[in-house]
Coordinates of C-alpha atoms in Angstrom, one line a residue:
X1 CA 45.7 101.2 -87.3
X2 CA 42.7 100.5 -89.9
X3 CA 41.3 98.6 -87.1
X4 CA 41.3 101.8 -84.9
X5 CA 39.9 104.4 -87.3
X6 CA 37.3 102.0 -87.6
X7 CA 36.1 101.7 -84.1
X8 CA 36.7 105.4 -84.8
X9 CA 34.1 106.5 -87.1
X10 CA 31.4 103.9 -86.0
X11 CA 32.2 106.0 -82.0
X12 CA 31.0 109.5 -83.9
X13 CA 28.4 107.2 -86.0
X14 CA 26.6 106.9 -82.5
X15 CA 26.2 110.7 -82.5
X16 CA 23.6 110.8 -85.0
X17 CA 20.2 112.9 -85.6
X18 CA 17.2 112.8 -87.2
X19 CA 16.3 113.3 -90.8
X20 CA 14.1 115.9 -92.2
X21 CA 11.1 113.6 -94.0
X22 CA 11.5 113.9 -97.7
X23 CA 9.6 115.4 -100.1
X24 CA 7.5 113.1 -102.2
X25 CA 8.7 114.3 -105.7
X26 CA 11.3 112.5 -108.1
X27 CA 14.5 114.7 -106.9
X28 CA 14.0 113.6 -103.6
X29 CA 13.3 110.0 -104.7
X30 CA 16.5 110.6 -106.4
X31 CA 18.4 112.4 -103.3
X32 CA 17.6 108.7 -101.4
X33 CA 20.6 107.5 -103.2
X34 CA 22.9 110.4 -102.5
X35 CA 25.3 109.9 -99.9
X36 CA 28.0 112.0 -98.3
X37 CA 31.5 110.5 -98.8
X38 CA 33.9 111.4 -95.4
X39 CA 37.6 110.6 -95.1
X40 CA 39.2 110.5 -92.0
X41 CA 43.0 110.1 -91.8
X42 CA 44.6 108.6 -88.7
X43 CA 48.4 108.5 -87.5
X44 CA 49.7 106.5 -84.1
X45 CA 45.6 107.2 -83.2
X46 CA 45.1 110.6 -83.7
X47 CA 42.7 112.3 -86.1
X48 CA 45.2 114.2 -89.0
X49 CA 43.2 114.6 -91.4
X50 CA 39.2 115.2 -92.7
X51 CA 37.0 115.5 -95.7
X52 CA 34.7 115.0 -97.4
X53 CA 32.6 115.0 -100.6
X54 CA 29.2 113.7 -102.2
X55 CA 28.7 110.0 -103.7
X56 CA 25.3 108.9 -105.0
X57 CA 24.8 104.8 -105.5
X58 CA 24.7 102.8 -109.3
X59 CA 24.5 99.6 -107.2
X60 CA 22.7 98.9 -103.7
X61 CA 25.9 98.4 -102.5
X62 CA 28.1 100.4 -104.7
X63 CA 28.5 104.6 -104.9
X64 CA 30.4 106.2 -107.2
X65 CA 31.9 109.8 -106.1
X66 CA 35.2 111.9 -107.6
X67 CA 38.8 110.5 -107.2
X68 CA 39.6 113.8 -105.8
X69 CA 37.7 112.9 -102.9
X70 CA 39.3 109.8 -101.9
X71 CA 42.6 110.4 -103.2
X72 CA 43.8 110.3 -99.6
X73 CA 42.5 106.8 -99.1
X74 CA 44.2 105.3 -101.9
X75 CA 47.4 106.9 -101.9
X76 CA 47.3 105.9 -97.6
X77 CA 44.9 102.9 -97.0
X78 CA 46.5 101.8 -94.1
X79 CA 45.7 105.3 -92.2
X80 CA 42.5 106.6 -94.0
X81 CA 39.1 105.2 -93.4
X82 CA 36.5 105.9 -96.4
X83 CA 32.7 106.7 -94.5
X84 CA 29.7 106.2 -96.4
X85 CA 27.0 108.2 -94.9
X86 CA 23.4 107.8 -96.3
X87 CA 20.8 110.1 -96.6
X88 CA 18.0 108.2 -94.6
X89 CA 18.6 106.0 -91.3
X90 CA 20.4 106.5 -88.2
X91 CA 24.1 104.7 -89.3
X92 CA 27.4 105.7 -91.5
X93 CA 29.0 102.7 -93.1
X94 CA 32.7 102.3 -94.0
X95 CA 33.7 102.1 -97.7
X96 CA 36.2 100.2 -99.3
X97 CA 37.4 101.2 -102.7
X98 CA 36.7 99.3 -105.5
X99 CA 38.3 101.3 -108.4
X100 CA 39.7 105.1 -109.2
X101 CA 40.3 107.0 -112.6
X102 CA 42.4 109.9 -111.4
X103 CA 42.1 111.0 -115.0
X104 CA 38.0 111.2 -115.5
X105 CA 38.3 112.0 -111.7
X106 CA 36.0 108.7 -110.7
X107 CA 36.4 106.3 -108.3
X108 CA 33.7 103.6 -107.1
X109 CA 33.2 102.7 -103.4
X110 CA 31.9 99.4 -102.0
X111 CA 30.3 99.0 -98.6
X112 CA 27.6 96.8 -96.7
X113 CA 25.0 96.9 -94.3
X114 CA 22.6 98.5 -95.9
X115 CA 21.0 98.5 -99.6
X116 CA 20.5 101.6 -100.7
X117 CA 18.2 102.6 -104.3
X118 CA 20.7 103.1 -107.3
X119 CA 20.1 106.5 -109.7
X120 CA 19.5 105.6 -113.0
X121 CA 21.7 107.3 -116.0
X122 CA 19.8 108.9 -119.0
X123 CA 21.0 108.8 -122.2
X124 CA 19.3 110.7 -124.7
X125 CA 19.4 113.7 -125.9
X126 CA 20.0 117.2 -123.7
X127 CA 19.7 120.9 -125.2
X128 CA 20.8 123.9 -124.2
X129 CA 18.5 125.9 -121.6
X130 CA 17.2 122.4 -120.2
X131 CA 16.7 122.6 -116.7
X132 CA 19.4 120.6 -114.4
X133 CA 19.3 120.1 -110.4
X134 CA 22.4 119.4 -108.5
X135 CA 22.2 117.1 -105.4
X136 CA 24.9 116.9 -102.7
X137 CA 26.5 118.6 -99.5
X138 CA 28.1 121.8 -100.0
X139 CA 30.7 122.7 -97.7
X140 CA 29.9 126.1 -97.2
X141 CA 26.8 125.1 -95.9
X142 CA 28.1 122.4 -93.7
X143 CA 30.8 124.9 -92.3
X144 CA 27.4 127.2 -91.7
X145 CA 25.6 124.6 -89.7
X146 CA 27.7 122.0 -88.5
X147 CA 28.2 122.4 -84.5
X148 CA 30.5 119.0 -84.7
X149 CA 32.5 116.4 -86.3
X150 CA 29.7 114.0 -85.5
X151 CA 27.5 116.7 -88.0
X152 CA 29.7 115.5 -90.8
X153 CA 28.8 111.6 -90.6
X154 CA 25.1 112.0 -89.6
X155 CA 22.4 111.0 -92.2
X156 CA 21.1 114.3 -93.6
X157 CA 19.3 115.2 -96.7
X158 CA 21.2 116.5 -99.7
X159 CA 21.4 119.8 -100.6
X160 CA 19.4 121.0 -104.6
X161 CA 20.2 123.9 -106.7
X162 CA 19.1 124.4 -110.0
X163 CA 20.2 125.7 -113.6
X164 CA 19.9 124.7 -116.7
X165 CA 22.4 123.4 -119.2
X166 CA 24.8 126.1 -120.9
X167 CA 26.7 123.7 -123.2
X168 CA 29.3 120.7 -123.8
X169 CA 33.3 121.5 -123.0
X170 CA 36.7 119.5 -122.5
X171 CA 38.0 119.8 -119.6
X172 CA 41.4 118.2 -118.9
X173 CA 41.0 115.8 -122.0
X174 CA 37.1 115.0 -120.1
X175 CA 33.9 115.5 -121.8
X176 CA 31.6 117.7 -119.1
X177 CA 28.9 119.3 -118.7
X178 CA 28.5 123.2 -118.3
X179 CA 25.8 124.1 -116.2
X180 CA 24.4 126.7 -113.5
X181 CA 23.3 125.0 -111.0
X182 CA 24.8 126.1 -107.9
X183 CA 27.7 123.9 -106.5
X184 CA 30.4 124.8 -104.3
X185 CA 33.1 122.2 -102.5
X186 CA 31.6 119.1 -101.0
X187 CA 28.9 118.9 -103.7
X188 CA 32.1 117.0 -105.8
X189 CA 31.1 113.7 -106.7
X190 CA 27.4 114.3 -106.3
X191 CA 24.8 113.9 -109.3
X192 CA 23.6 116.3 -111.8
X193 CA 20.2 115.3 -112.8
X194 CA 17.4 116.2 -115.2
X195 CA 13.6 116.9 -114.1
X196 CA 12.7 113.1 -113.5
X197 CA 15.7 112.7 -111.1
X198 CA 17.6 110.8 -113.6
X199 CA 21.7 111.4 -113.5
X200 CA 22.5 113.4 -116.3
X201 CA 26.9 113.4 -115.3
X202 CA 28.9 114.1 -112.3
X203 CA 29.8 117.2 -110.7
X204 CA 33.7 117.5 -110.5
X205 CA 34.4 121.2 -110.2
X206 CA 33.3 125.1 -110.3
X207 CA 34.9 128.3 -112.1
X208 CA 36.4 130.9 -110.3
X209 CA 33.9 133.5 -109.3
X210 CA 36.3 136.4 -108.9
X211 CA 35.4 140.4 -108.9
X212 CA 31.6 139.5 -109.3
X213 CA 32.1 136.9 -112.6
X214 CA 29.4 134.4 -112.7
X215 CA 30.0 130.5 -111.1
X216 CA 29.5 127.9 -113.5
X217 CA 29.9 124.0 -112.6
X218 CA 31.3 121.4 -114.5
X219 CA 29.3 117.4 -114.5
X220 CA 31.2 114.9 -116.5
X221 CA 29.4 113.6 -118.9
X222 CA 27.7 110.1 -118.6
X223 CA 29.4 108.5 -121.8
X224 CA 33.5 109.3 -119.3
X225 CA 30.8 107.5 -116.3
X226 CA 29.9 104.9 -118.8
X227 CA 33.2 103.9 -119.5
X228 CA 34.7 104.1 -116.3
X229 CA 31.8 101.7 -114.8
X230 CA 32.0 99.7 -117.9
X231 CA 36.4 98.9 -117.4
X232 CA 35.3 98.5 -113.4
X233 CA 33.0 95.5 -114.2
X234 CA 29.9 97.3 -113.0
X235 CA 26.3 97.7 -114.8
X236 CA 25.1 101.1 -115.2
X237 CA 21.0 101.4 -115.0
X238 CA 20.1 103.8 -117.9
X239 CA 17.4 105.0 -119.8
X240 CA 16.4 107.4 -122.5
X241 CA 13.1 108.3 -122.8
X242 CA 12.3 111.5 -122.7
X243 CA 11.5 113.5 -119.0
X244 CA 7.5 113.7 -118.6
X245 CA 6.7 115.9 -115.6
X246 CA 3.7 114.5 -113.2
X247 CA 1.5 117.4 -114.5
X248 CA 1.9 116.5 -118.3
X249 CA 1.5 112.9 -117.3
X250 CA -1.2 113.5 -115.3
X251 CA -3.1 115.8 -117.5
X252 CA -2.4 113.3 -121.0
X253 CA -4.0 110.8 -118.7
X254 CA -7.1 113.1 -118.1
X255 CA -7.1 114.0 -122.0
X256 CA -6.7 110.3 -123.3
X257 CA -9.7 109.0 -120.5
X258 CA -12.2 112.0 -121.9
X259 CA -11.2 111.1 -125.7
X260 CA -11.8 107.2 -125.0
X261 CA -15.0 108.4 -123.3
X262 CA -16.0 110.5 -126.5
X263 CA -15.2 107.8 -128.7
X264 CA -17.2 105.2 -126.0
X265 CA -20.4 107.6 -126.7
X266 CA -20.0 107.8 -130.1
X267 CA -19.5 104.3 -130.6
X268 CA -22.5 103.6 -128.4
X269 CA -24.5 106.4 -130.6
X270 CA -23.6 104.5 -133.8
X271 CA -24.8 101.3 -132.5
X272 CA -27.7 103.1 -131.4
X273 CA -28.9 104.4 -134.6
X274 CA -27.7 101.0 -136.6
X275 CA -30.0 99.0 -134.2
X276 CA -32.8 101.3 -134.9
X277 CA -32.3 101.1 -139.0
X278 CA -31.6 97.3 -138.5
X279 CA -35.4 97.2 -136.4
X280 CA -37.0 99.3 -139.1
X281 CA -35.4 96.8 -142.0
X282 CA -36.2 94.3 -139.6
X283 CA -39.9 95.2 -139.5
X284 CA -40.5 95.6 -143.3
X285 CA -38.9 92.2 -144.0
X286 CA -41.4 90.5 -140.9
X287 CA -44.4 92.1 -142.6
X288 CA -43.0 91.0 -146.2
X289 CA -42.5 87.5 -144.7
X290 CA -45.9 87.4 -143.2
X291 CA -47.7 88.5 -146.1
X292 CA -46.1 85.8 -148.3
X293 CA -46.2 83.0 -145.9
X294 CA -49.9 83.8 -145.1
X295 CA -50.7 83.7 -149.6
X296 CA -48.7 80.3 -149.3
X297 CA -51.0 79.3 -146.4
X298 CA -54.0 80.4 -148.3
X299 CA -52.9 79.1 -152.0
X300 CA -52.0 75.3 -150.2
X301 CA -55.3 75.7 -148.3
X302 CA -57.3 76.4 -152.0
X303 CA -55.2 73.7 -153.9
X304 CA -56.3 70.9 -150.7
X305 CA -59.5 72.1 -151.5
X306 CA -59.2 71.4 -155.3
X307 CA -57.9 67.8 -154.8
X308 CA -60.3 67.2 -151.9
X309 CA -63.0 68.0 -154.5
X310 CA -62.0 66.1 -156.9
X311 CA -61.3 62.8 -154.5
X312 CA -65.1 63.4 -153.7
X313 CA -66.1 63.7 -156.9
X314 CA -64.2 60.6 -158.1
X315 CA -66.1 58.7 -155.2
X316 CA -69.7 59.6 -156.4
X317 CA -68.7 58.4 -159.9
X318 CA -67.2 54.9 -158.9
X319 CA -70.0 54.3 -156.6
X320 CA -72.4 55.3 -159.5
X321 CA -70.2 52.3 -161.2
X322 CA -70.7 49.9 -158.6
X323 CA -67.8 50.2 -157.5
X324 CA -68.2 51.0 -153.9
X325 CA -64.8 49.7 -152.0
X326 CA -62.8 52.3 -154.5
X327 CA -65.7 54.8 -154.6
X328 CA -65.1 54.4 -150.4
X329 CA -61.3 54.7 -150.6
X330 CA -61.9 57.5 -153.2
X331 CA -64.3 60.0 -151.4
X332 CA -62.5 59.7 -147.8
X333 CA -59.4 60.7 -149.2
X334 CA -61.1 63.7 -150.4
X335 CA -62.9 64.3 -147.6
X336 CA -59.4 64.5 -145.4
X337 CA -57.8 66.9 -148.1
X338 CA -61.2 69.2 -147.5
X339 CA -60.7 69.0 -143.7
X340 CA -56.4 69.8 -144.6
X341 CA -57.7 72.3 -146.6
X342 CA -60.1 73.9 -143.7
X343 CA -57.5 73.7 -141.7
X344 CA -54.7 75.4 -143.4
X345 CA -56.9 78.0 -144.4
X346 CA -57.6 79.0 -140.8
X347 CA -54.0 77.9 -139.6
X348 CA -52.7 80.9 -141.7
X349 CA -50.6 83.5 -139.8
X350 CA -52.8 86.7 -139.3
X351 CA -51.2 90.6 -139.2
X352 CA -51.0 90.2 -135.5
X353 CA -48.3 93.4 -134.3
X354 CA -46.5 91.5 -131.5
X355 CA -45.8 88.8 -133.1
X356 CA -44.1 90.7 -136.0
X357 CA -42.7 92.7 -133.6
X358 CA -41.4 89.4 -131.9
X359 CA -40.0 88.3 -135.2
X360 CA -38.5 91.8 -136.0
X361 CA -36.7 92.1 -132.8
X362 CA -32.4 92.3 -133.9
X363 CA -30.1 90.1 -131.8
X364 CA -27.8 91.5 -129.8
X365 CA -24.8 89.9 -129.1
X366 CA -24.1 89.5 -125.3
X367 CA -21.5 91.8 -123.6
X368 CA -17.7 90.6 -124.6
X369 CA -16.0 88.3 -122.4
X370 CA -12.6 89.2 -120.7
X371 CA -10.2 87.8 -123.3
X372 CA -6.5 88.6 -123.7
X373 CA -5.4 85.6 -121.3
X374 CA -2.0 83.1 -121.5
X375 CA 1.3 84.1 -122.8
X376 CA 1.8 87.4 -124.1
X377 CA 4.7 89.6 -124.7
X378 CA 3.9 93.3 -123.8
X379 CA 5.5 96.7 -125.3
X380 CA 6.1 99.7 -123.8
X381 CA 4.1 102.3 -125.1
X382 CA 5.7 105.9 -124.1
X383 CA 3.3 108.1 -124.9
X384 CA 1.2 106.6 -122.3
X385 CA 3.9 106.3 -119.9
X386 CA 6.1 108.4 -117.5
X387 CA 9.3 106.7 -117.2
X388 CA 11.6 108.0 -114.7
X389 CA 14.0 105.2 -113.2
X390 CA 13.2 101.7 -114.8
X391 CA 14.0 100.0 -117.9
X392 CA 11.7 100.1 -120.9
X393 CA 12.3 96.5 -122.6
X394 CA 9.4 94.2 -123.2
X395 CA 8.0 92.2 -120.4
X396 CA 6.6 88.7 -121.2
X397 CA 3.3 87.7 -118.9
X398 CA 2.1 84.6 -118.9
X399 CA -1.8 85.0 -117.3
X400 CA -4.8 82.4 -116.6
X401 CA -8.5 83.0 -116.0
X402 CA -7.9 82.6 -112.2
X403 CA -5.3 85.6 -112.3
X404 CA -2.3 83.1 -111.9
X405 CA 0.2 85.1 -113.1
X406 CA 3.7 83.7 -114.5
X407 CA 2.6 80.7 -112.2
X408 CA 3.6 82.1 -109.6
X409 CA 2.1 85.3 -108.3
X410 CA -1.9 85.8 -107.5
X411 CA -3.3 88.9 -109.1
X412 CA -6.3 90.1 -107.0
X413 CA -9.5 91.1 -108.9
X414 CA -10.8 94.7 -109.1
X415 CA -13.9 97.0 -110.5
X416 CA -13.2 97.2 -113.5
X417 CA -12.7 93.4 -114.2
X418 CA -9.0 93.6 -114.2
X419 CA -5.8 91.9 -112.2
X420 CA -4.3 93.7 -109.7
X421 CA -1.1 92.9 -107.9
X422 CA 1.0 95.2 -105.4
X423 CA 4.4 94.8 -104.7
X424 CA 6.2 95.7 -101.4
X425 CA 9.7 94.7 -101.8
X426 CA 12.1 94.3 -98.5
X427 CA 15.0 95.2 -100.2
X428 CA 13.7 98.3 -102.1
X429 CA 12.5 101.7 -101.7
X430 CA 9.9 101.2 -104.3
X431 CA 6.1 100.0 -104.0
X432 CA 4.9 98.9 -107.3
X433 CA 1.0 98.5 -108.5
X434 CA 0.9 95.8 -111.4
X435 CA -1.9 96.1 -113.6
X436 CA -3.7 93.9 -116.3
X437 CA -6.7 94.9 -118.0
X438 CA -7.7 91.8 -120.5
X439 CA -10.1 93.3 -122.5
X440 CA -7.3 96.1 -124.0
X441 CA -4.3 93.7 -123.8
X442 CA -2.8 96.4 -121.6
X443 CA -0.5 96.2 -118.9
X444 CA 0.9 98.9 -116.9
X445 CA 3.7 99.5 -113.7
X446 CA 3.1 102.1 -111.2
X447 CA 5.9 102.7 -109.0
X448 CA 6.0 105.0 -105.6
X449 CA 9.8 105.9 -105.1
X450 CA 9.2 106.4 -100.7
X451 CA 11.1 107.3 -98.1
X452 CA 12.3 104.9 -95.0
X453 CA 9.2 105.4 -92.7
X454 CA 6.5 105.3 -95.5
X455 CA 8.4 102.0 -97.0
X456 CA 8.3 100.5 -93.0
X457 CA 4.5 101.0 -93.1
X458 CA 3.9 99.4 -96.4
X459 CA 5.4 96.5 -95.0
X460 CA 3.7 96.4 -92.0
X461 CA 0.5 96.4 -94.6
X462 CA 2.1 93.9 -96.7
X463 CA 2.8 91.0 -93.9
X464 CA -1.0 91.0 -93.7
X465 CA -1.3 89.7 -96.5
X466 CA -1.8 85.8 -96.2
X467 CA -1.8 84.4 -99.6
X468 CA 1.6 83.7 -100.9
X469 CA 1.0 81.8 -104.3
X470 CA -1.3 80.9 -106.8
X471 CA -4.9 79.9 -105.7
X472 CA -8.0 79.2 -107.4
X473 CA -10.0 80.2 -104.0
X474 CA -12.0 83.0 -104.5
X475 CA -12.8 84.0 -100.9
X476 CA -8.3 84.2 -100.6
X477 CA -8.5 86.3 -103.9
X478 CA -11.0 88.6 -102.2
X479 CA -9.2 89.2 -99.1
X480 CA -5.7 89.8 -101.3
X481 CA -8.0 92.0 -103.3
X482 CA -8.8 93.9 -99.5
X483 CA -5.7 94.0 -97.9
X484 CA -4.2 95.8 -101.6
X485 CA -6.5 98.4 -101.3
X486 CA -5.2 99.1 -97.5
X487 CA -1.7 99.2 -99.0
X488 CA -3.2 101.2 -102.1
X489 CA -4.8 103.9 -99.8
X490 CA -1.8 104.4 -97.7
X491 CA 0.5 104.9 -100.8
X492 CA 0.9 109.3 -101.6
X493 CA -1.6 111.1 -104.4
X494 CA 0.9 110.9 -107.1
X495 CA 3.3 108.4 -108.5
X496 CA 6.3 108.4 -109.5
X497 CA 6.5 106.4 -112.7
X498 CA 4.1 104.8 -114.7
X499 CA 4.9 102.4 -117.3
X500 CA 2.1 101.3 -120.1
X501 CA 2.4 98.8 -122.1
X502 CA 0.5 97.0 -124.8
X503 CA 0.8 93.3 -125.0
X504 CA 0.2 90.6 -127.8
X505 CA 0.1 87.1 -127.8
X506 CA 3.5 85.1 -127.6
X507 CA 4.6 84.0 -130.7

């Protein structure tokens, strides 16, 4: 009978469509995880039974959606068939369940075939009025649109509506959520997220809307999902630094690169100015110099001239004596102390301008090399970052001259005289820059959350790539550097995270 269902639902997986392309902000990054969760119920071959709900993925291979929504599958496994449709591709996958909490109303789903990019949790603080987005598939707008069963298992973008938080509650002994972000049946199971697409609980149910009373939805909170994922064995990808929209981001980035740039020309102003006063002392302390090396010139040059006298004059008198040999000896030594003496005398240095120009001129220390290199342990800074989906611990780099990196990976060179690598993963939705500027000690992530097609085309980009390791050849370096920028160009306007950090050498 399982066997049958099967063969079932992959017959109406043939029946598929064609995806709308996705929007290139973080709720659609986010809605790339979101799947639609169908139940199917068979008997002796015949279709009894339908539904369906909303799942979004904590795992590449592992949803998590309400136990509401496959109650039917675990109460009949034999005769109900769990579908996992994603929201990208051309193919449903059958789901096996893992694990159910009929009391926090969770269950996790397991399934194969495809990987798909898992939501990550935050965990910091919400307030009240904080702007919430729903993703899933209402039914009411399935029943609007759908022309067939097939409809119900064919990859389709979620559904967002958005409100803002209105509060904590206790529902059935549950910690939720109270929000306004439009839900109806079908969205149960699906996330509630915050601005950077990151799930902020679950959404379970809805109030009654009778005689005109305003619908409110209820998300169970991520500390029921936390403990529920926790006693099923399975990690739970969080975060809780606070949600920086791509415009704040964006403009910090604009504001921090004019205030390094003030502080650039007014460092190079100072320097400026202290090299001129450094000239000017130099100058005085040249023409000081001069003056006293040109009165030892002279006074050396009179006291040769002394001695040299005298030698002469010590000659005359032992020749006088009959002593000519000495008087010989005597007056030639004074002759050379005369001729030291002429010689000193014009030897001395004159005022001549360029040469105590030459000797006032300030040394200036040649441009700083590119330092920061070997093992270093880097720290997230989050004021310079936009973190969305990734974890913000401390990454350890271990970098040589050559741009050998963890020996392993081959950082290209760039403009500004930093290491560059770009990172186009098969089994992610994610292209990642890596970045290392030496001379700051910084290193930063910059990740692109894309859709199927764009991710296909990186890839294409990325087999072109030839060098696979470390190398020390600069002509391979240069043509990794090339083939980045291809990847680099083709890669959207705005990111999706960006992750700074400043690093430090290992201890």
């Amino acid at each position: 009978m399982k066997e049958l269902s099967t063969r079932l639902l992959l017959a109406l997986a043939l029946l598929l469509g064609v995806t709308a392309p996705a929007r290139a902000d973080d709720i659609s990054a986010a809605g790339r995880g979101v799947v639609r969760i169908v139940t199917i119920a068979v008997v002796e071959g015949e279709v009894v039974g339908f539904g369906h709900g909303s799942g979004f993925a904590v795992a590449p291979n592992r949803v998590i959606t309400n136990a509401h929504v496959v109650e039917a599958a675990e109460r009949y496994p034999g005769d109900v068939v769990i579908g996992v449709v994603p929201s990208e591709g051309d193919k449903s996958y059958q789901g096996r369940l893992v694990a159910i909490d009929a009391d926090r109303d969770l269950a996790l789903i397991e399934f194969g075939g495809i990987r798909l990019p898992a939501l990550t949790f935050y965990n910091g603080p919400v307030s009240e009025g904080d702007a919430m987005i729903a993703l899933g598939y209402p039914g009411n707008v399935d029943l609007a649109t759908a022309r067939s069963a097939a409809d119900f298992i064919t990859p389709l973008s979620p559904v967002r509506s958005q409100g803002v938080f209105s509060g904590r509650r206790n529902l059935q002994g549950v910690n939720v959520l109270l929000h306004t972000a439009g839900i109806a049946r079908g969205n149960s199971g699906g996330p509630l997220l915050d601005p950077c697409g990151r799930v902020l609980g679950v959404n379970s149910a809805v109030t009654r809307a009778d005689d005109g009373d305003a619908s409110f939805g209820f998300a169970i909170g991520n500390d029921e999902v936390a403990a529920f994922l926790r006693e099923a064995g399975q990690t739970m990808p969080a975060n809780g630094v606070a949600c920086t929209s791509i415009a704040d981001r964006l403009a910090q980035d604009r504001s921090e690169a004019e205030r390094m740039r003030a502080a650039d020309e007014a460092r190079m102003r100072e320097e400026a100015a202290k090299a001129a006063a450094d000239r000017e002392s130099a100058l005085d302390q040249a023409l000081v110099d001069n003056f006293a090396l040109r009165e030892n010139f002279m006074a050396a040059a009179a006291l040769l001239l002394v001695l040299g006298a005298m030698g002469l004059g010590a000659g005359a008198v032992l020749y006088t004596g009959g002593k000519q040999r000495e008087a010989l000896w005597a007056a030639g030594g004074g002759g050379v102390l005369v001729l030291a003496s002429l010689i000193t005398f014009f030897t001395r240095p004159a005022f001549d301008p360029k040469t105590i120009e030459s000797a006032a001129r300030v040394a200036v220390p040649p441009p700083a090399q590119a330092g920061g290199l070997g093992k270093l342990v880097c720290t997230i800074e989050p004021a310079r970052s936009r973190v969305t989906v990734s974890s913000t611990q401390d990454v350890n780099i271990d970098i040589n001259a050559d741009g050998c990196v963890n020996g392993r990976t081959q950082y290209a060179e760039t403009g500004q005289q930093n290491w560059q690598r770009i990172l186009v993963p098969d089994d992610e939705q994610t292209v990642s820059v890596l970045e290392y500027a030496p001379s700051t000690r910084t290193y930063s992530t910059t990740r692109y959350l894309l859709p199927a097609g764009q991710m296909a085309d990186a890839r294409k980009l990325r087999s072109d790539v030839k060098i696979k390791a470390c190398s020390t050849d600069q002509a391979a370096r240069a043509d990794l550097a090339a083939k980045q920028q291809a990847i680099r160009t083709a890669l959207p306007q705005v990111f999706n995270e960006r992750l700074v950090y400043s690093c430090k050498p290992a201890s």
